[in-house]
Short mmCIF file of C-alpha atoms in Angstrom, two decimals:
data_model
loop_
_atom_site.label_atom_id
_atom_site.label_comp_id
_atom_site.label_asym_id
_atom_site.label_seq_id
_atom_site.Cartn_x
_atom_site.Cartn_y
_atom_site.Cartn_z
CA THR A 7 247.88 -59.17 71.33
CA HIS A 8 246.56 -56.59 73.73
CA SER A 9 246.32 -52.93 73.28
CA TRP A 10 245.22 -50.12 75.51
CA ASP A 11 245.80 -47.55 72.82
CA ARG A 12 242.66 -46.27 71.12
CA GLU A 13 244.23 -45.70 67.75
CA THR A 14 245.63 -49.17 67.62
CA ILE A 15 242.38 -50.66 68.68
CA GLN A 16 240.67 -48.84 65.84
CA LEU A 17 243.20 -50.10 63.39
CA VAL A 18 242.96 -53.67 64.50
CA LEU A 19 239.18 -53.71 64.59
CA ASN A 20 239.09 -52.92 60.91
CA LEU A 21 241.35 -55.75 59.94
CA MET A 22 239.94 -59.01 58.69
CA PRO A 23 241.17 -62.03 60.58
CA LYS A 24 242.85 -64.66 58.45
CA GLU A 25 243.13 -62.22 55.61
CA THR A 26 245.69 -59.81 56.98
CA VAL A 27 249.34 -60.17 57.75
CA LEU A 28 250.73 -58.02 60.51
CA PHE A 29 254.33 -57.15 61.07
CA ILE A 30 254.61 -55.95 64.63
CA ALA A 31 257.77 -54.34 65.90
CA ASP A 32 258.52 -53.48 69.50
CA VAL A 33 255.72 -55.28 71.15
CA ARG A 34 255.97 -56.37 74.72
CA ILE A 35 255.70 -60.12 75.19
CA ASN A 36 254.70 -61.38 78.62
CA PHE A 37 253.47 -64.52 80.15
CA ASP A 38 249.90 -63.88 81.14
CA THR A 39 248.76 -66.02 84.01
CA PHE A 40 245.14 -65.10 83.47
CA ARG A 41 245.21 -66.47 79.97
CA ASN A 42 247.86 -68.98 80.77
CA GLY A 43 249.96 -68.17 77.77
CA MET A 44 252.31 -65.76 76.14
CA THR A 45 250.64 -62.54 75.15
CA ALA A 46 251.86 -59.53 73.27
CA THR A 47 250.98 -56.07 74.44
CA VAL A 48 251.10 -52.98 72.28
CA ASN A 49 252.64 -49.90 73.81
CA SER A 50 253.58 -46.48 72.56
CA LYS A 51 256.72 -47.77 70.91
CA THR A 52 254.98 -50.49 68.98
CA ILE A 53 254.75 -50.20 65.24
CA ILE A 54 252.25 -52.30 63.38
CA THR A 55 252.63 -52.68 59.68
CA VAL A 56 249.66 -54.12 57.90
CA ASN A 57 250.36 -56.44 54.97
CA PRO A 58 254.05 -55.66 54.62
CA ASP A 59 255.57 -56.44 51.30
CA THR A 60 258.08 -59.03 52.31
CA ARG A 61 258.72 -62.59 51.24
CA GLU A 62 257.89 -63.98 54.64
CA ALA A 63 254.58 -62.17 54.68
CA SER A 64 253.85 -63.48 51.23
CA LEU A 65 254.53 -67.06 52.33
CA LEU A 66 252.36 -66.65 55.37
CA PHE A 67 249.55 -65.23 53.31
CA ASN A 68 249.79 -68.12 50.88
CA TYR A 69 249.76 -70.66 53.65
CA VAL A 70 246.66 -69.24 55.24
CA LYS A 71 244.94 -68.93 51.90
CA GLU A 72 245.54 -72.57 51.10
CA ALA A 73 244.42 -73.60 54.53
CA ALA A 74 241.29 -71.54 54.08
CA GLU A 75 240.57 -73.17 50.72
CA THR A 76 240.78 -76.65 52.10
CA GLY A 77 238.95 -75.75 55.25
CA VAL A 78 241.59 -77.04 57.65
CA LEU A 79 241.93 -73.82 59.55
CA GLU A 80 238.26 -73.52 60.15
CA GLU A 81 237.68 -76.88 61.66
CA GLU A 82 237.48 -77.04 65.35
CA GLU A 83 235.15 -79.50 66.96
CA LYS A 84 232.95 -77.47 69.21
CA PRO A 85 229.96 -78.63 71.18
CA GLU A 86 227.58 -76.71 68.96
CA ASP A 87 228.83 -78.73 66.03
CA MET A 88 227.10 -81.80 67.32
CA PRO A 89 224.28 -82.77 64.96
CA GLY A 90 221.76 -83.18 67.72
CA SER A 91 221.34 -79.45 68.00
CA ILE A 92 221.09 -78.60 64.32
CA THR A 93 217.55 -78.49 63.03
CA ASP A 94 217.32 -75.85 60.30
CA VAL A 95 216.60 -77.51 56.98
CA TYR A 96 217.81 -76.00 53.71
CA THR A 97 217.99 -76.85 50.06
CA VAL A 98 221.38 -76.51 48.41
CA ASN A 99 220.40 -73.24 46.85
CA GLN A 100 219.07 -71.90 50.10
CA LEU A 101 222.37 -72.71 51.76
CA LYS A 102 224.27 -70.84 49.11
CA GLN A 103 221.90 -67.93 49.19
CA LYS A 104 222.11 -67.61 52.93
CA ALA A 105 225.88 -67.75 52.82
CA LEU A 106 225.85 -64.81 50.45
CA ASP A 107 223.34 -62.83 52.42
CA VAL A 108 224.75 -63.38 55.87
CA PRO A 109 228.54 -63.39 55.93
CA GLU A 110 229.04 -65.61 58.94
CA LEU A 111 229.20 -69.31 59.42
CA PHE A 112 226.06 -71.29 60.13
CA PHE A 113 224.79 -74.82 60.45
CA GLY A 114 222.06 -76.68 58.67
CA VAL A 115 220.57 -79.93 57.55
CA ILE A 116 220.08 -80.82 53.94
CA TYR A 117 218.36 -83.75 52.35
CA SER A 118 220.26 -84.26 49.18
CA PHE A 119 221.98 -86.75 46.96
CA ILE A 120 225.68 -87.28 47.09
CA SER A 121 226.74 -86.67 43.53
CA LYS A 122 230.46 -87.15 43.89
CA PHE A 123 231.95 -89.62 46.30
CA ASP A 124 235.27 -90.99 45.13
CA VAL A 125 236.08 -93.26 48.03
CA ASP A 126 237.26 -95.85 45.58
CA SER A 127 239.86 -93.66 43.96
CA SER A 128 243.43 -94.04 45.15
CA VAL A 129 243.71 -94.22 48.90
CA SER A 130 246.01 -91.23 49.00
CA LYS A 131 243.13 -89.11 47.80
CA VAL A 132 240.87 -90.35 50.54
CA ILE A 133 243.14 -90.65 53.52
CA ARG A 134 245.66 -87.96 54.28
CA THR A 135 248.25 -87.26 56.87
CA ARG A 136 248.50 -83.76 58.22
CA CYS A 137 250.85 -82.04 60.60
CA THR A 138 248.94 -81.45 63.80
CA LYS A 139 250.53 -78.05 64.32
CA CYS A 140 249.94 -76.38 60.98
CA LYS A 141 247.59 -78.79 59.18
CA TYR A 142 249.79 -79.00 56.15
CA GLN A 143 249.60 -82.27 54.32
CA VAL A 144 252.72 -84.32 54.94
CA SER A 145 253.89 -87.85 54.46
CA ASP A 146 254.35 -89.57 57.77
CA ASP A 147 257.86 -90.78 57.14
CA LEU A 148 259.20 -87.28 57.33
CA GLN A 149 261.33 -86.15 60.22
CA SER A 150 259.71 -82.80 60.51
CA CYS A 151 257.06 -80.74 58.88
CA THR A 152 257.85 -79.44 55.40
CA ASN A 153 256.01 -76.20 56.00
CA ASP A 154 258.50 -73.40 56.57
CA LEU A 155 255.99 -71.55 58.64
CA CYS A 156 254.96 -74.42 60.84
CA PRO A 157 255.03 -73.50 64.51
CA GLY A 158 256.48 -76.91 65.20
CA ARG A 159 259.29 -76.55 62.70
CA GLY A 160 262.51 -77.73 64.18
CA GLN A 161 260.75 -80.27 66.33
CA GLY A 162 259.91 -83.78 65.33
CA LEU A 163 256.90 -84.28 63.13
CA SER A 164 253.61 -84.66 64.91
CA ALA A 165 251.11 -85.89 62.39
CA ALA A 166 247.63 -87.33 62.30
CA THR A 167 246.17 -89.57 59.63
CA GLY A 168 242.52 -89.58 58.81
CA PHE A 169 239.83 -89.49 56.18
CA ASP A 170 240.04 -86.35 54.18
CA LEU A 171 238.05 -86.16 50.99
CA PHE A 172 235.71 -83.89 49.12
CA VAL A 173 232.18 -84.75 48.20
CA ASP A 174 229.50 -83.00 46.16
CA LEU A 175 225.96 -82.67 47.42
CA SER A 176 223.14 -82.23 44.91
CA ASP A 177 219.44 -81.73 45.10
CA HIS A 178 216.82 -80.33 42.77
CA THR A 179 218.11 -76.81 43.34
CA GLY A 180 221.78 -77.30 42.60
CA THR A 181 225.06 -78.73 43.80
CA LEU A 182 227.33 -77.78 46.66
CA GLN A 183 230.75 -78.82 45.49
CA GLY A 184 233.80 -79.78 47.43
CA CYS A 185 232.33 -80.38 50.86
CA SER A 186 234.88 -81.68 53.32
CA LEU A 187 234.36 -85.11 54.76
CA ARG A 188 236.94 -85.85 57.41
CA SER A 189 237.61 -87.98 60.45
CA PRO A 190 235.86 -88.68 62.74
CA VAL A 191 232.67 -87.97 60.81
CA ALA A 192 233.79 -90.21 57.98
CA GLU A 193 234.34 -93.19 60.25
CA LYS A 194 230.79 -92.96 61.53
CA MET A 195 229.41 -92.63 58.07
CA LEU A 196 231.46 -95.39 56.48
CA ASP A 197 231.35 -97.52 59.58
CA CYS A 198 235.03 -98.38 59.43
CA THR A 199 238.32 -97.15 60.71
CA VAL A 200 241.09 -95.76 58.57
CA LYS A 201 242.95 -99.00 58.96
CA GLU A 202 239.98 -101.13 57.97
CA PHE A 203 239.40 -98.91 54.98
CA THR A 204 242.97 -99.18 53.82
CA SER A 205 242.78 -102.96 53.98
CA MET A 206 239.63 -103.13 51.87
CA THR A 207 239.72 -104.46 48.36
CA ASP A 208 238.88 -102.19 45.48
CA ASP A 209 235.52 -103.90 45.10
CA GLU A 210 234.69 -103.36 48.73
CA ARG A 211 235.48 -99.69 48.40
CA THR A 212 233.39 -99.45 45.29
CA ASP A 213 230.48 -101.04 47.13
CA LEU A 214 230.95 -98.52 49.87
CA LYS A 215 230.84 -95.75 47.33
CA TRP A 216 227.62 -96.96 45.77
CA LYS A 217 226.00 -97.25 49.13
CA TYR A 218 225.92 -93.48 49.15
CA LEU A 219 226.53 -92.23 45.63
CA LEU A 220 223.33 -90.88 44.09
CA GLU A 221 221.37 -91.87 47.18
CA ARG A 222 219.30 -89.53 49.26
CA CYS A 223 221.07 -88.62 52.45
CA LYS A 224 220.45 -86.55 55.49
CA ILE A 225 223.50 -84.39 55.93
CA TYR A 226 224.45 -82.01 58.70
CA VAL A 227 226.68 -79.24 57.41
CA LYS A 228 228.68 -76.32 58.67
CA ILE A 229 228.76 -73.59 56.07
CA PHE A 230 231.44 -70.97 55.61
CA PRO A 231 230.52 -68.01 53.44
CA PRO A 232 232.88 -66.73 50.78
CA SER A 233 235.66 -64.45 51.89
CA LYS A 234 238.52 -62.58 50.36
CA MET A 235 240.58 -65.70 50.79
CA ARG A 236 238.17 -68.01 49.10
CA THR A 237 235.50 -67.49 46.52
CA GLY A 238 232.56 -69.79 46.86
CA VAL A 239 230.75 -71.35 49.72
CA LYS A 240 232.56 -73.99 51.74
CA GLY A 241 230.75 -76.81 53.45
CA ILE A 242 232.01 -79.19 56.08
CA ILE A 243 230.07 -82.35 56.74
CA LEU A 244 229.30 -82.94 60.38
CA GLY A 245 227.16 -85.99 59.92
CA CYS A 246 225.79 -88.03 57.05
CA SER A 247 223.42 -90.97 56.82
CA LEU A 248 221.05 -92.41 54.27
CA ALA A 249 217.76 -90.60 54.54
CA ASP A 250 214.53 -92.23 55.39
CA PRO A 251 212.37 -91.20 52.42
CA GLY A 252 209.48 -90.47 54.72
CA GLU A 253 211.37 -87.84 56.64
CA VAL A 254 212.85 -86.00 53.71
CA LYS A 255 211.68 -82.46 53.98
CA TYR A 256 211.26 -80.31 50.95
CA LEU A 257 209.54 -77.41 52.59
CA GLN A 258 211.75 -75.12 54.56
CA LYS A 259 210.86 -72.26 56.80
CA HIS A 260 213.47 -69.85 55.44
CA MET B 22 239.79 -56.60 81.24
CA LYS B 23 242.14 -56.16 84.14
CA ARG B 24 245.62 -57.13 83.32
CA GLN B 25 247.44 -58.79 86.14
CA GLU B 26 251.00 -57.77 86.84
CA ASN B 27 253.09 -60.85 86.77
CA PRO B 28 256.17 -60.64 88.97
CA LEU B 29 257.81 -63.19 86.73
CA THR B 30 257.70 -60.94 83.70
CA PHE B 31 260.56 -61.75 81.44
CA PRO B 32 262.86 -58.86 80.60
CA THR B 33 262.19 -57.29 77.26
CA VAL B 34 264.69 -58.55 74.76
CA PRO B 35 265.49 -56.06 72.06
CA LEU B 36 264.83 -57.79 68.81
CA PHE B 37 267.35 -55.75 66.97
CA ASN B 38 269.62 -52.80 67.51
CA GLN B 39 267.39 -49.89 68.35
CA LYS B 40 269.89 -47.24 67.48
CA LYS B 41 270.25 -48.31 63.91
CA ARG B 42 266.62 -49.10 63.31
CA SER B 43 264.61 -46.60 61.42
CA ARG B 44 261.29 -45.81 63.01
CA VAL B 45 259.68 -45.01 59.73
CA PRO B 46 257.06 -47.59 59.00
CA LEU B 47 256.95 -49.37 55.70
CA THR B 48 254.80 -46.86 53.95
CA SER B 49 256.54 -46.45 50.67
CA ALA B 50 255.45 -48.61 47.83
CA PRO B 51 258.27 -50.87 46.75
CA PRO B 52 259.27 -51.01 43.12
CA ALA B 53 257.11 -53.34 41.10
CA ASN B 54 259.76 -55.96 40.55
CA GLU B 55 260.14 -56.48 44.24
CA SER B 56 256.56 -57.12 45.13
CA TYR B 57 255.34 -60.59 45.80
CA SER B 58 252.18 -61.58 44.12
CA PHE B 59 250.31 -64.78 44.40
CA ASN B 60 249.79 -65.64 40.82
CA GLY B 61 251.37 -69.01 41.20
CA TYR B 62 249.02 -69.84 43.98
CA MET B 63 245.95 -68.46 42.33
CA ASN B 64 246.39 -70.58 39.26
CA ASN B 65 246.06 -73.73 41.28
CA SER B 66 243.53 -72.81 43.87
CA SER B 67 240.58 -71.87 41.72
CA THR B 68 240.34 -75.25 40.08
CA ALA B 69 240.80 -77.20 43.29
CA ALA B 70 239.22 -80.60 43.27
CA HIS B 71 236.07 -80.05 41.27
CA PRO B 72 235.92 -82.13 38.15
CA PRO B 73 232.83 -81.67 36.03
CA TYR B 74 229.73 -83.49 37.09
CA ASN B 75 229.63 -85.76 34.12
CA LYS B 76 232.53 -87.68 35.51
CA ALA B 77 230.04 -89.47 37.68
CA LEU B 78 228.24 -90.63 34.59
CA LYS B 79 231.20 -92.45 33.21
CA MET B 80 230.88 -95.13 35.75
CA GLY B 81 228.57 -98.01 35.17
CA GLN B 82 226.44 -96.65 32.42
CA THR B 83 223.44 -98.58 31.41
CA ASN B 84 221.11 -97.37 28.72
CA LEU B 85 217.45 -97.79 29.13
CA SER B 86 214.94 -96.93 26.55
CA VAL B 87 211.98 -95.51 28.24
CA ARG B 88 208.53 -96.74 27.49
CA GLN B 89 205.21 -96.09 28.98
CA LEU B 90 202.73 -98.76 29.80
CA ASP B 91 199.06 -98.56 30.15
CA SER B 92 198.01 -97.23 33.46
CA GLU B 93 196.40 -100.54 34.39
CA ALA B 94 199.75 -102.13 34.66
CA GLY B 95 200.71 -99.24 36.73
CA LEU B 96 202.22 -98.21 39.93
CA ASN B 97 200.56 -95.48 41.78
CA PRO B 98 197.67 -94.14 39.76
CA LYS B 99 198.38 -90.68 41.07
CA PHE B 100 201.32 -90.55 38.74
CA ASN B 101 198.79 -89.73 36.07
CA GLN B 102 199.13 -86.06 36.68
CA TYR B 103 201.16 -85.74 33.54
CA GLN B 104 198.98 -88.02 31.56
CA MET B 105 196.10 -85.62 31.49
CA ASN B 106 198.19 -82.90 30.01
CA ASN B 107 199.49 -85.03 27.25
CA ARG B 108 196.45 -86.85 26.15
CA ASN B 109 196.59 -85.22 22.80
CA GLY B 110 200.27 -85.64 22.37
CA GLN B 111 201.57 -87.72 19.55
CA GLY B 112 204.45 -89.78 20.72
CA SER B 113 207.41 -88.13 22.20
CA SER B 114 208.21 -85.78 19.41
CA VAL B 115 206.47 -82.68 20.68
CA PRO B 116 206.53 -82.21 24.38
CA SER B 117 204.03 -79.67 25.62
CA PRO B 118 205.70 -76.30 25.86
CA MET B 119 203.84 -75.02 28.87
CA TYR B 120 203.99 -77.53 31.60
CA GLN B 121 200.82 -76.71 33.45
CA GLN B 122 199.24 -78.50 36.30
CA PRO B 123 196.06 -76.58 36.86
CA SER B 124 194.96 -78.71 39.75
CA HIS B 125 198.06 -78.09 41.70
CA LYS B 126 199.63 -75.02 43.16
CA PRO B 127 203.02 -75.29 44.71
CA PRO B 128 203.27 -73.65 48.10
CA LYS B 129 204.82 -70.28 47.53
CA ALA B 130 206.72 -70.00 50.75
CA ALA B 131 209.10 -72.79 50.04
CA TYR B 132 210.25 -71.45 46.74
CA GLN B 133 210.47 -67.76 47.33
CA PHE B 134 214.18 -68.02 47.27
CA SER B 135 214.12 -68.81 43.61
CA GLN B 136 212.22 -65.63 42.88
CA GLN B 137 214.50 -63.48 44.96
CA VAL B 138 217.53 -64.35 42.97
CA ALA B 139 218.14 -61.62 40.44
CA HIS B 140 218.44 -63.38 37.16
CA GLN B 141 221.19 -62.38 34.89
CA PRO B 142 222.40 -64.65 32.18
CA SER B 143 225.75 -66.04 33.09
CA PRO B 144 228.30 -65.64 30.39
CA ALA B 145 229.36 -68.75 28.57
CA GLN B 146 227.14 -71.23 30.28
CA VAL B 147 228.60 -74.66 30.04
CA PRO B 148 227.04 -77.55 31.93
CA THR B 149 230.35 -78.59 33.33
CA ARG B 150 231.12 -75.26 34.86
CA PRO B 151 231.62 -75.35 38.60
CA THR B 152 229.52 -73.30 40.97
CA SER B 153 229.06 -69.82 39.69
CA HIS B 154 230.48 -67.83 42.54
CA ALA B 155 233.78 -67.59 40.81
CA GLY B 156 232.18 -65.14 38.41
CA GLN B 157 233.73 -62.15 40.10
CA GLN B 158 237.43 -62.53 40.47
CA GLN B 159 238.88 -60.06 42.89
CA SER B 160 242.44 -58.96 42.57
CA LYS B 161 244.58 -61.61 44.15
CA ALA B 162 247.77 -59.65 44.08
CA TRP B 163 249.39 -58.89 47.35
CA ASN B 164 247.98 -55.59 48.41
CA PHE B 165 250.37 -53.31 50.13
CA THR B 166 248.60 -51.00 52.52
CA ASN B 167 249.53 -47.93 54.43
CA SER B 168 249.22 -48.82 58.06
CA PHE B 169 249.47 -45.27 59.36
CA GLY B 170 247.10 -42.53 58.72
CA PRO B 171 243.37 -42.87 58.56
CA GLN B 172 242.29 -46.19 57.23
CA PRO B 173 239.15 -46.03 55.17
CA PRO B 174 236.97 -49.04 55.73
CA THR B 175 237.96 -51.57 53.12
CA PRO B 176 235.08 -52.18 50.77
CA PRO B 177 234.54 -55.83 50.08
CA THR B 178 236.66 -56.72 47.11
CA PHE B 179 234.53 -59.64 46.05
CA GLN B 180 231.07 -59.12 44.76
CA MET B 181 228.65 -61.91 44.79
CA LYS B 182 225.96 -61.18 42.30
CA PRO B 183 223.25 -63.73 42.45
CA VAL B 184 223.23 -65.56 39.18
CA ASN B 185 221.19 -68.34 37.73
CA GLU B 186 222.14 -71.51 39.49
CA ILE B 187 223.85 -73.68 36.92
CA SER B 188 225.31 -76.41 39.03
CA LEU B 189 224.02 -79.94 38.62
CA ARG B 190 220.56 -80.74 39.85
CA ILE B 191 219.08 -84.13 40.52
CA LEU B 192 215.39 -84.25 39.73
CA THR B 193 212.83 -86.85 40.59
CA ALA B 194 210.52 -87.12 37.64
CA VAL B 195 208.09 -89.19 35.68
CA ILE B 196 208.55 -89.87 32.03
CA ASP B 197 206.78 -86.86 30.65
CA GLY B 198 208.51 -84.64 33.09
CA MET B 199 211.82 -86.07 32.10
CA ARG B 200 211.15 -85.48 28.43
CA HIS B 201 210.04 -81.95 29.11
CA TRP B 202 212.75 -80.78 31.45
CA SER B 203 215.50 -82.34 29.42
CA GLN B 204 214.95 -79.60 26.88
CA PHE B 205 216.65 -77.24 29.25
CA LYS B 206 219.71 -79.28 29.82
CA ASP B 207 222.04 -76.63 28.51
CA LYS B 208 220.83 -74.05 30.93
CA ALA B 209 220.19 -76.33 33.85
CA PRO B 210 222.24 -79.51 33.84
CA HIS B 211 220.54 -82.35 35.63
CA LEU B 212 220.19 -86.03 36.28
CA PHE B 213 216.87 -87.77 36.70
CA GLU B 214 215.64 -90.12 39.36
CA LEU B 215 212.92 -92.29 37.98
CA PHE B 216 210.84 -95.15 39.29
CA GLY B 217 209.76 -97.82 36.93
CA GLN B 218 208.71 -101.37 36.63
CA TRP B 219 210.85 -103.97 35.03
CA ASP B 220 209.06 -106.07 32.51
CA TYR B 221 209.89 -108.50 29.85
CA SER B 222 211.65 -106.27 27.43
CA GLY B 223 213.26 -103.83 29.77
CA LEU B 224 212.36 -101.06 32.06
CA ALA B 225 208.95 -99.61 31.54
CA VAL B 226 207.38 -96.73 33.28
CA THR B 227 203.69 -96.59 33.64
CA LEU B 228 201.22 -94.11 32.34
CA GLY B 229 200.81 -92.05 29.27
CA PRO B 230 199.93 -93.10 25.79
CA HIS B 231 203.39 -92.76 24.47
CA GLY B 232 204.88 -95.83 23.09
CA ALA B 233 208.52 -96.22 22.55
CA LYS B 234 210.50 -99.29 22.01
CA ASN B 235 211.89 -100.45 25.20
CA PHE B 236 215.22 -102.13 25.49
CA LEU B 237 218.12 -102.33 27.79
CA ILE B 238 221.64 -101.80 26.60
CA ARG B 239 224.44 -102.80 28.78
CA ASP B 240 227.65 -101.06 28.24
CA GLY B 241 229.40 -104.23 29.22
CA LYS B 242 232.86 -102.95 29.82
CA GLU B 243 231.96 -100.14 32.11
CA VAL B 244 229.23 -101.88 33.99
CA SER B 245 231.26 -104.90 34.91
CA SER B 246 234.23 -102.92 36.05
CA GLU B 247 232.27 -100.51 38.15
CA LYS B 248 229.31 -102.23 39.59
CA GLU B 249 227.38 -105.35 38.92
CA LEU B 250 223.89 -104.71 37.70
CA PRO B 251 221.49 -106.01 40.30
CA ARG B 252 219.34 -108.91 39.35
CA LEU B 253 216.39 -107.12 37.92
CA ILE B 254 213.23 -108.83 38.94
CA ARG B 255 210.36 -108.67 36.55
CA GLY B 256 207.38 -106.89 37.90
CA GLN B 257 209.31 -105.19 40.62
CA VAL B 258 209.63 -101.48 40.75
CA HIS B 259 213.13 -100.17 40.39
CA ARG B 260 214.72 -96.86 40.93
CA CYS B 261 217.06 -95.47 38.30
CA VAL B 262 219.22 -92.42 38.27
CA GLY B 263 220.73 -91.23 35.05
CA ASN B 264 220.86 -88.92 32.13
CA TYR B 265 218.08 -88.73 29.58
CA ASP B 266 219.07 -88.66 25.95
CA ARG B 267 216.22 -86.98 24.14
CA SER B 268 217.32 -87.80 20.67
CA ARG B 269 217.40 -91.50 21.35
CA ASN B 270 214.71 -91.61 23.99
CA VAL B 271 217.09 -93.46 26.17
CA LEU B 272 217.78 -93.08 29.85
CA VAL B 273 221.44 -93.63 30.42
CA CYS B 274 221.49 -95.00 33.93
CA VAL B 275 224.31 -94.89 36.36
CA SER B 276 222.43 -96.37 39.26
CA ILE B 277 219.67 -99.00 39.27
CA ARG B 278 218.28 -100.79 42.22
CA PRO B 279 214.97 -102.05 43.55
CA ALA B 280 212.91 -99.26 44.96
CA LEU B 281 211.97 -99.19 48.61
CA PRO B 282 208.28 -98.97 49.44
CA SER B 283 208.93 -95.81 51.43
CA GLU B 284 210.58 -94.28 48.39
CA LEU B 285 207.61 -95.02 46.22
CA ARG B 286 205.27 -93.54 48.77
CA ASN B 287 207.25 -90.33 48.78
CA ALA B 288 208.15 -90.18 45.12
CA GLN B 289 205.08 -88.22 44.21
CA GLU B 290 205.97 -85.46 46.60
CA ALA B 291 209.49 -85.42 45.24
CA VAL B 292 208.23 -85.13 41.70
CA ARG B 293 205.91 -82.32 42.65
CA VAL B 294 208.69 -80.38 44.32
CA CYS B 295 211.10 -80.84 41.45
CA ASP B 296 208.53 -79.80 38.92
CA ALA B 297 207.74 -76.66 40.81
CA GLU B 298 211.40 -75.80 41.03
CA MET B 299 211.96 -76.37 37.34
CA ARG B 300 208.87 -74.48 36.36
CA ALA B 301 210.07 -71.47 38.29
CA LEU B 302 213.49 -71.78 36.78
CA VAL B 303 212.26 -72.09 33.22
CA LYS B 304 210.13 -69.05 33.73
CA THR B 305 213.25 -67.06 34.46
CA PHE B 306 214.80 -68.18 31.20
CA SER B 307 212.03 -66.62 29.25
CA GLU B 308 212.13 -63.46 31.31
CA VAL B 309 215.71 -62.72 30.37
#
């Protein structure tokens, strides 16, 4: 949405993205060739209502909150996510502390144990199918997405299946719970595709679990600080491998 | 940014009848019974997928009684750093209260973060409690705001007070360390990583004059269903991770495997770091 109106700009600048619902009436919608998409432009007739008390707003708020909790909204593979460029080493507690001190996302490396890694629980808890448009979890035999607010509602379901589980990372300073481990990072770490994983026996999955559970790993993480939508620090795993004990670093520069 | 006029602009479609529409924004607070709050959602979201840490321990538990051998039979003689502090100790009954290592000073820089944290006792500390940031619960109800008129900057509704870290830690330790730090299990839940040599009667860890009967208990049912115990080779150093039971002097292991030479080489550093961390933490307990 564009605005040339100072008052509106002020209003919008103060709003927290992903935490605010806007009801916008009388906004001009154009196709913008520069941005190659539909854009909305505020004019003098436009009325913006912040956080209106309506059922639809409530549903939208809930949807975004859930998406924020599970981290689906925040995941976009960007070039800076690639582990090669992440070099800052933290302990678990340092990660948490930094996330509290500096309320913006950051990247880091931790050398820690994996203290929860339930890859051998039921496959449905490890591999999930999500609508590609709204990231809601769906079952892939559906005709269309079950999310009322899905942008693709009314069209056929477009879904993607991949690894999608939560792991805990622990070191001598504490535990970071509920870190997301998803495709394609999981495939690299587990060295198997979703299909291969699904065809494994229970014993094979258990072996896979114990390859990493309570072992020292070198883990690249993307950290999201707490927000109004989510208490607690959220971590997303960008890369994970067993650590070479000789390279484990306990001393950090932070 | 210059906005380009697009000759193909679509005509504005009135979204609803402008004559009937009131131009008054939604500023009035609706009656309470009409508002939509998120209680249903909140009840589910805070517990998410975080079962307590001791779930991990239920799998493949093996009990090891911990015994200390003479240092001649030993691993790395440098592990004796605890031995000298406990020379006068009588068995395992009285661990030394002040865990001093006079010959060793931990580098301050690495641990300054633990001093910066303002220490306030968390209410109702339970080892299974998930990460403590949920201490301050902000109002989750749907907040209706006035969109017109001056908007005061919204103060952050969540407050993250630094609290004592009570999530699970995994500590590399030697026997004496394990016995000492396990005193603080209630305030600082932890698992131990230990390196020891397998001998005739079970797993033994070198150094220290403490003698304790050494035996291995297999919890047959759980071990066989979860993971086969590796063939434990006598004389070989193994790495165990588990929970130390002080009252029985038993290390309840969830993971045992032969240790890698590189692990052994670096174990001393790991022990040193963990000790320093725990020492700093314990100090804060007494300051409260």
